Amino acid sequence: MSDYGDSDANWIFYQDRPEWSDVTPVPENDGPTPVVVINHSERFVDVYNYFRAVLQKDEKSERALELTKDAVELNSANYTVWQYRRDLLKALGTDLRLELDYVETVIKLSPKNYQVWHHRRVLVEWLQDPSLELDLTGDALEQDPKNYHAWQHRQWVIKTFGLFDNEMDFVDSLISDDVRNNSAWNQRYFIMNNHHGWTDENVQKEVAYTLEKIRFVKNNESSWNYLRGVLLHDCKGMSGNNAVKSFCEELYNKDCRSPYLLAMLIDCCDEAVKNEEMNDLYNAERAIELCQALANKYDRMRCKYWNYLCNKFKNFKNNATNKTDTKN
């Protein structure tokens, strides 16, 4: 039998294996007039012809299990193969620890394959043992810090089995390595939202942490977005957080014109307008000025959006002026 990763030089076709002589292969049926005929290799055709045969018979055997391994090697994204393999594992009482080793090999060769990560998740559920998963996902994220499937699996494991204790240290190391790692910022929010909670003390700690990272790299959308998310949990709001307000005004007065800074200031103005708490810093007039600066100079790519917001603030200003004139 072929092991995962064997070379074609050692390959023996199933049709030439005596132990498979009792099985009639089932060829692929694309219908009488297929639109596009895929030019599969001879090995692919051979393996999947026999896979369809055992699938139709619902054969539960060790040889069928080995056959699924060859099918996975040729197409690791095939859902039917993985599902049938899980059925076989259950029916045969296979050692799931060995299956974990196998699927780890597949993950390393195909780290962005949903089906293999799903298979891993099912095995962990069956075993109720997450002890290997943080190391596995950590290795995958070391290769690609933005691997969505690895992050999804990691979040599931952490939340399902309560493995929150050291995750913030892991996330902090990723952010320290690359402050623009949006996935790491997202994981930080996940940990805060599902474990630490948004007490006022925690909100202010996260604000301080994020401001430090923004000071290091001012034009980083990830940290600005995280700051905005944190401030959603601040009972004082965006414009009411003195640390954020002082920080943003300091940057602005030092001629920083990061579009993310200007967008934050616009949000503060918008909050003040909605709450009817306008002041010298946050009001409709300043919002109009900032929107125009973004549309015309600092963020032209999204000029239509900023012009839309600008008109919204202009309408508010005009309506407020009309109300004042009516009262007079």
Coordinates of C-alpha atoms in Angstrom, one line a residue:
M1 CA 0.0 0.0 0.0
S2 CA 1.1 3.5 -0.6
D3 CA 1.9 5.7 2.4
Y4 CA 1.3 9.4 2.3
G5 CA 4.0 11.1 0.2
D6 CA 5.3 7.9 -1.5
S7 CA 6.8 8.6 -4.9
D8 CA 5.1 7.5 -8.2
A9 CA 8.1 5.3 -8.8
N10 CA 6.9 2.9 -6.1
W11 CA 3.2 3.0 -7.1
I12 CA 1.3 -0.2 -7.9
F13 CA -2.0 0.4 -9.6
Y14 CA -5.0 -1.0 -7.7
Q15 CA -6.1 -2.9 -10.8
D16 CA -2.8 -4.8 -10.6
R17 CA -3.0 -5.7 -6.9
P18 CA -4.1 -9.3 -6.3
E19 CA -5.8 -8.4 -3.0
W20 CA -8.2 -6.0 -4.9
S21 CA -9.1 -8.5 -7.6
D22 CA -12.5 -9.1 -6.0
V23 CA -13.5 -5.4 -6.6
T24 CA -14.9 -4.1 -9.8
P25 CA -13.8 -0.4 -10.2
V26 CA -16.5 2.2 -10.8
P27 CA -15.5 4.8 -13.4
E28 CA -16.5 8.5 -13.1
N29 CA -19.8 9.3 -14.7
D30 CA -19.9 12.8 -16.1
G31 CA -23.0 12.1 -18.2
P32 CA -23.3 11.6 -22.0
T33 CA -22.2 15.2 -22.9
P34 CA -19.8 16.5 -20.3
V35 CA -19.0 20.2 -20.7
V36 CA -15.4 20.0 -19.4
V37 CA -13.6 16.7 -19.1
I38 CA -10.8 16.9 -16.5
N39 CA -7.6 15.2 -17.7
H40 CA -6.8 13.2 -14.5
S41 CA -3.6 11.2 -14.2
E42 CA -3.8 7.4 -14.6
R43 CA -3.0 7.1 -10.9
F44 CA -5.9 9.4 -9.9
V45 CA -8.3 7.5 -12.2
D46 CA -7.2 4.2 -10.7
V47 CA -7.5 5.3 -7.1
Y48 CA -10.9 7.0 -7.4
N49 CA -12.4 4.2 -9.5
Y50 CA -11.7 1.8 -6.6
F51 CA -12.8 4.4 -4.0
R52 CA -16.2 4.8 -5.7
A53 CA -16.5 1.0 -5.7
V54 CA -15.9 0.5 -2.0
L55 CA -18.0 3.5 -1.2
Q56 CA -21.0 2.0 -3.1
K57 CA -20.5 -1.3 -1.3
D58 CA -20.0 0.6 2.0
E59 CA -17.1 -1.7 2.7
K60 CA -15.7 -1.3 6.2
S61 CA -12.1 -2.7 6.1
E62 CA -8.5 -1.9 6.7
R63 CA -7.8 -1.9 2.9
A64 CA -10.6 0.6 2.4
L65 CA -9.0 2.8 5.1
E66 CA -5.7 2.6 3.3
L67 CA -7.4 3.4 0.0
T68 CA -8.8 6.7 1.5
K69 CA -5.2 7.7 2.4
D70 CA -4.2 7.3 -1.2
A71 CA -7.3 9.3 -2.3
V72 CA -6.5 12.1 0.2
E73 CA -2.9 12.2 -1.2
L74 CA -4.4 12.9 -4.7
N75 CA -7.1 15.3 -3.5
S76 CA -6.9 16.4 0.1
A77 CA -10.0 18.7 -0.3
N78 CA -12.4 15.9 -1.1
Y79 CA -15.1 16.0 1.5
T80 CA -16.6 12.6 0.7
V81 CA -13.2 10.9 1.2
W82 CA -12.7 12.4 4.6
Q83 CA -16.3 11.6 5.7
Y84 CA -15.9 8.0 4.6
R85 CA -12.6 7.8 6.4
R86 CA -14.3 8.9 9.6
D87 CA -17.0 6.3 9.1
L88 CA -14.2 3.7 8.7
L89 CA -12.3 4.9 11.8
K90 CA -15.4 4.4 13.9
A91 CA -16.4 1.1 12.4
L92 CA -12.9 -0.4 12.7
G93 CA -12.0 1.1 16.2
T94 CA -8.8 2.5 14.8
D95 CA -6.3 4.1 17.2
L96 CA -7.2 7.8 17.0
R97 CA -3.8 8.8 18.3
L98 CA -2.3 7.4 15.1
E99 CA -4.9 9.2 13.1
L100 CA -3.9 12.5 14.8
D101 CA -0.3 11.9 13.7
Y102 CA -1.5 11.2 10.2
V103 CA -3.7 14.2 9.9
E104 CA -0.9 16.5 11.3
T105 CA 1.2 15.3 8.3
V106 CA -1.6 16.3 5.9
I107 CA -2.0 19.7 7.6
K108 CA 1.7 20.4 7.2
L109 CA 1.4 19.6 3.5
S110 CA -1.9 21.4 3.0
P111 CA -2.3 24.0 5.8
K112 CA -5.1 26.0 4.1
N113 CA -7.4 23.0 3.5
Y114 CA -10.7 23.3 5.3
Q115 CA -11.5 19.5 5.1
V116 CA -8.3 18.4 6.9
W117 CA -8.8 20.9 9.7
H118 CA -12.4 19.8 10.1
H119 CA -11.2 16.2 10.3
R120 CA -8.8 17.2 13.0
R121 CA -11.6 18.9 14.9
V122 CA -13.8 15.8 14.8
L123 CA -10.9 13.7 16.2
V124 CA -10.3 16.1 19.1
E125 CA -14.1 16.0 19.8
W126 CA -14.1 12.2 19.8
L127 CA -11.0 12.0 22.1
Q128 CA -12.0 15.0 24.2
D129 CA -8.3 15.8 24.3
P130 CA -7.0 19.2 23.1
S131 CA -3.5 18.8 24.4
L132 CA -1.8 18.9 21.1
E133 CA -3.8 21.6 19.4
L134 CA -2.2 24.8 20.6
D135 CA 1.2 23.6 19.5
L136 CA -0.1 22.4 16.2
T137 CA -1.9 25.7 15.4
G138 CA 1.1 27.6 16.8
D139 CA 3.4 25.9 14.3
A140 CA 0.9 26.5 11.4
L141 CA 0.7 30.2 12.4
E142 CA 4.5 30.5 12.6
Q143 CA 4.6 29.5 8.9
D144 CA 1.6 31.8 8.0
P145 CA 0.4 34.1 10.8
K146 CA -2.8 34.8 8.9
N147 CA -3.9 31.2 8.2
Y148 CA -7.6 31.5 8.7
H149 CA -8.2 27.8 9.2
A150 CA -5.5 27.5 11.9
W151 CA -7.0 30.5 13.7
Q152 CA -10.5 29.1 13.5
H153 CA -9.3 25.8 14.9
R154 CA -7.4 27.5 17.6
Q155 CA -10.4 29.6 18.7
W156 CA -12.6 26.6 18.7
V157 CA -10.2 24.6 20.9
I158 CA -9.6 27.5 23.3
K159 CA -13.3 28.2 23.8
T160 CA -14.5 24.6 23.9
F161 CA -11.9 23.4 26.4
G162 CA -11.3 26.7 28.3
L163 CA -7.6 27.1 27.3
F164 CA -7.4 30.8 27.7
D165 CA -4.7 31.1 30.4
N166 CA -1.6 31.7 28.2
E167 CA -3.2 32.9 25.0
M168 CA -2.7 36.6 25.6
D169 CA 1.0 36.0 25.9
F170 CA 1.0 34.2 22.6
V171 CA -1.0 37.0 20.9
D172 CA 1.3 39.6 22.4
S173 CA 4.3 37.9 20.9
L174 CA 2.7 37.9 17.5
I175 CA 1.9 41.6 17.7
S176 CA 5.4 42.4 18.9
D177 CA 6.8 40.5 15.9
D178 CA 4.4 42.2 13.5
V179 CA 2.2 45.0 14.8
R180 CA 0.2 44.9 11.5
N181 CA -0.9 41.3 12.0
N182 CA -4.6 41.9 11.9
S183 CA -5.3 38.2 12.8
A184 CA -3.4 38.6 16.0
W185 CA -5.4 41.7 16.9
N186 CA -8.6 39.9 16.2
Q187 CA -7.4 37.0 18.5
R188 CA -6.7 39.6 21.2
Y189 CA -10.3 40.8 20.9
F190 CA -11.5 37.2 21.0
I191 CA -9.7 36.6 24.3
M192 CA -11.0 39.8 25.8
N193 CA -14.5 39.2 24.7
N194 CA -14.7 35.5 25.8
H195 CA -12.5 35.4 28.8
H196 CA -11.2 38.6 30.5
G197 CA -14.3 40.7 29.9
W198 CA -14.7 44.4 29.4
T199 CA -14.6 45.8 32.9
D200 CA -13.6 49.5 33.0
E201 CA -10.1 48.5 34.3
N202 CA -9.6 46.1 31.4
V203 CA -10.9 48.7 28.9
Q204 CA -8.4 51.2 30.1
K205 CA -5.6 48.6 30.1
E206 CA -6.4 47.7 26.5
V207 CA -6.6 51.4 25.5
A208 CA -3.1 52.0 27.0
Y209 CA -1.7 48.9 25.3
T210 CA -3.1 49.9 21.9
L211 CA -2.1 53.5 22.1
E212 CA 1.5 52.3 22.7
K213 CA 1.4 50.2 19.5
I214 CA -0.1 53.1 17.5
R215 CA 2.6 55.4 18.7
F216 CA 5.1 53.0 17.3
V217 CA 3.4 52.7 13.9
K218 CA 0.8 55.4 13.4
N219 CA -0.5 54.4 10.0
N220 CA -1.6 50.9 11.0
E221 CA -5.2 50.1 10.4
S222 CA -5.3 47.0 12.6
S223 CA -4.4 48.7 15.8
W224 CA -6.8 51.6 15.1
N225 CA -9.6 49.2 14.4
Y226 CA -8.8 47.4 17.7
L227 CA -8.9 50.7 19.6
R228 CA -12.3 51.5 18.1
G229 CA -13.6 48.0 19.2
V230 CA -12.3 48.5 22.7
L231 CA -13.9 51.9 23.0
L232 CA -17.3 50.4 22.2
H233 CA -17.1 48.9 25.7
D234 CA -16.1 52.3 27.3
C235 CA -19.1 53.7 29.2
K236 CA -17.7 57.2 28.5
G237 CA -17.6 56.6 24.7
M238 CA -14.9 57.6 22.3
S239 CA -14.9 61.3 22.8
G240 CA -15.2 60.8 26.6
N241 CA -12.0 58.8 27.1
N242 CA -9.4 61.4 28.1
A243 CA -6.4 59.2 27.3
V244 CA -7.6 58.6 23.7
K245 CA -8.7 62.2 23.3
S246 CA -5.3 63.5 24.4
F247 CA -3.4 61.0 22.3
C248 CA -5.3 61.8 19.1
E249 CA -5.1 65.5 19.6
E250 CA -1.4 65.3 20.3
L251 CA -0.8 63.4 17.1
Y252 CA -3.0 65.8 15.1
N253 CA -1.2 68.8 16.5
K254 CA 2.1 67.2 15.5
D255 CA 0.9 67.2 11.9
C256 CA 0.1 63.4 11.8
R257 CA -2.5 62.9 9.1
S258 CA -2.9 59.2 9.1
P259 CA -6.4 58.5 7.6
Y260 CA -7.1 56.3 10.6
L261 CA -6.4 59.1 13.0
L262 CA -8.6 61.4 11.1
A263 CA -11.4 58.8 10.9
M264 CA -11.2 58.4 14.7
L265 CA -11.6 62.1 15.1
I266 CA -14.6 62.0 12.8
D267 CA -16.1 59.2 14.9
C268 CA -15.7 61.3 18.0
C269 CA -17.4 64.2 16.3
D270 CA -20.2 62.0 15.1
E271 CA -20.7 60.7 18.7
A272 CA -20.8 64.2 20.0
V273 CA -23.3 65.3 17.4
K274 CA -25.6 62.3 18.1
N275 CA -25.5 62.8 21.8
E276 CA -25.9 66.6 21.5
E277 CA -22.6 67.0 23.4
M278 CA -20.7 69.1 20.9
N279 CA -17.8 71.2 22.1
D280 CA -14.8 73.1 20.7
L281 CA -13.0 69.8 19.7
Y282 CA -15.8 67.6 18.5
N283 CA -18.6 69.1 16.4
A284 CA -20.1 69.1 12.9
E285 CA -17.9 71.8 11.5
R286 CA -14.7 69.9 12.4
A287 CA -16.1 66.7 11.0
I288 CA -16.8 68.4 7.7
E289 CA -13.2 69.7 7.6
L290 CA -11.8 66.3 8.3
C291 CA -14.0 64.5 5.8
Q292 CA -12.9 67.0 3.1
A293 CA -9.3 66.5 4.0
L294 CA -9.6 62.7 3.6
A295 CA -11.6 62.9 0.4
N296 CA -9.3 65.4 -1.3
K297 CA -5.9 64.4 0.0
Y298 CA -5.3 61.7 2.6
D299 CA -7.7 58.9 1.5
R300 CA -8.8 59.6 -2.0
M301 CA -9.4 55.9 -2.7
R302 CA -12.5 56.2 -0.5
C303 CA -13.4 59.8 -1.4
K304 CA -17.1 58.9 -2.2
Y305 CA -17.5 57.6 1.3
W306 CA -16.0 60.7 2.9
N307 CA -18.0 63.0 0.7
Y308 CA -21.1 61.1 1.8
L309 CA -20.2 61.6 5.4
C310 CA -19.4 65.2 4.7
N311 CA -22.8 65.9 3.3
K312 CA -24.4 64.2 6.3
F313 CA -22.7 66.6 8.7
K314 CA -23.5 69.5 6.4
N315 CA -27.2 68.6 6.5
F316 CA -27.0 68.3 10.3
K317 CA -25.4 71.7 10.5
N318 CA -28.0 73.3 8.1
N319 CA -30.9 71.8 10.1
A320 CA -29.4 73.0 13.3
T321 CA -29.1 76.6 11.9
N322 CA -32.7 76.5 10.6
K323 CA -34.0 75.5 14.0
T324 CA -32.1 78.3 15.6
D325 CA -33.4 80.8 13.0
T326 CA -37.0 79.6 13.6
K327 CA -36.7 80.1 17.3
N328 CA -35.4 83.6 16.8

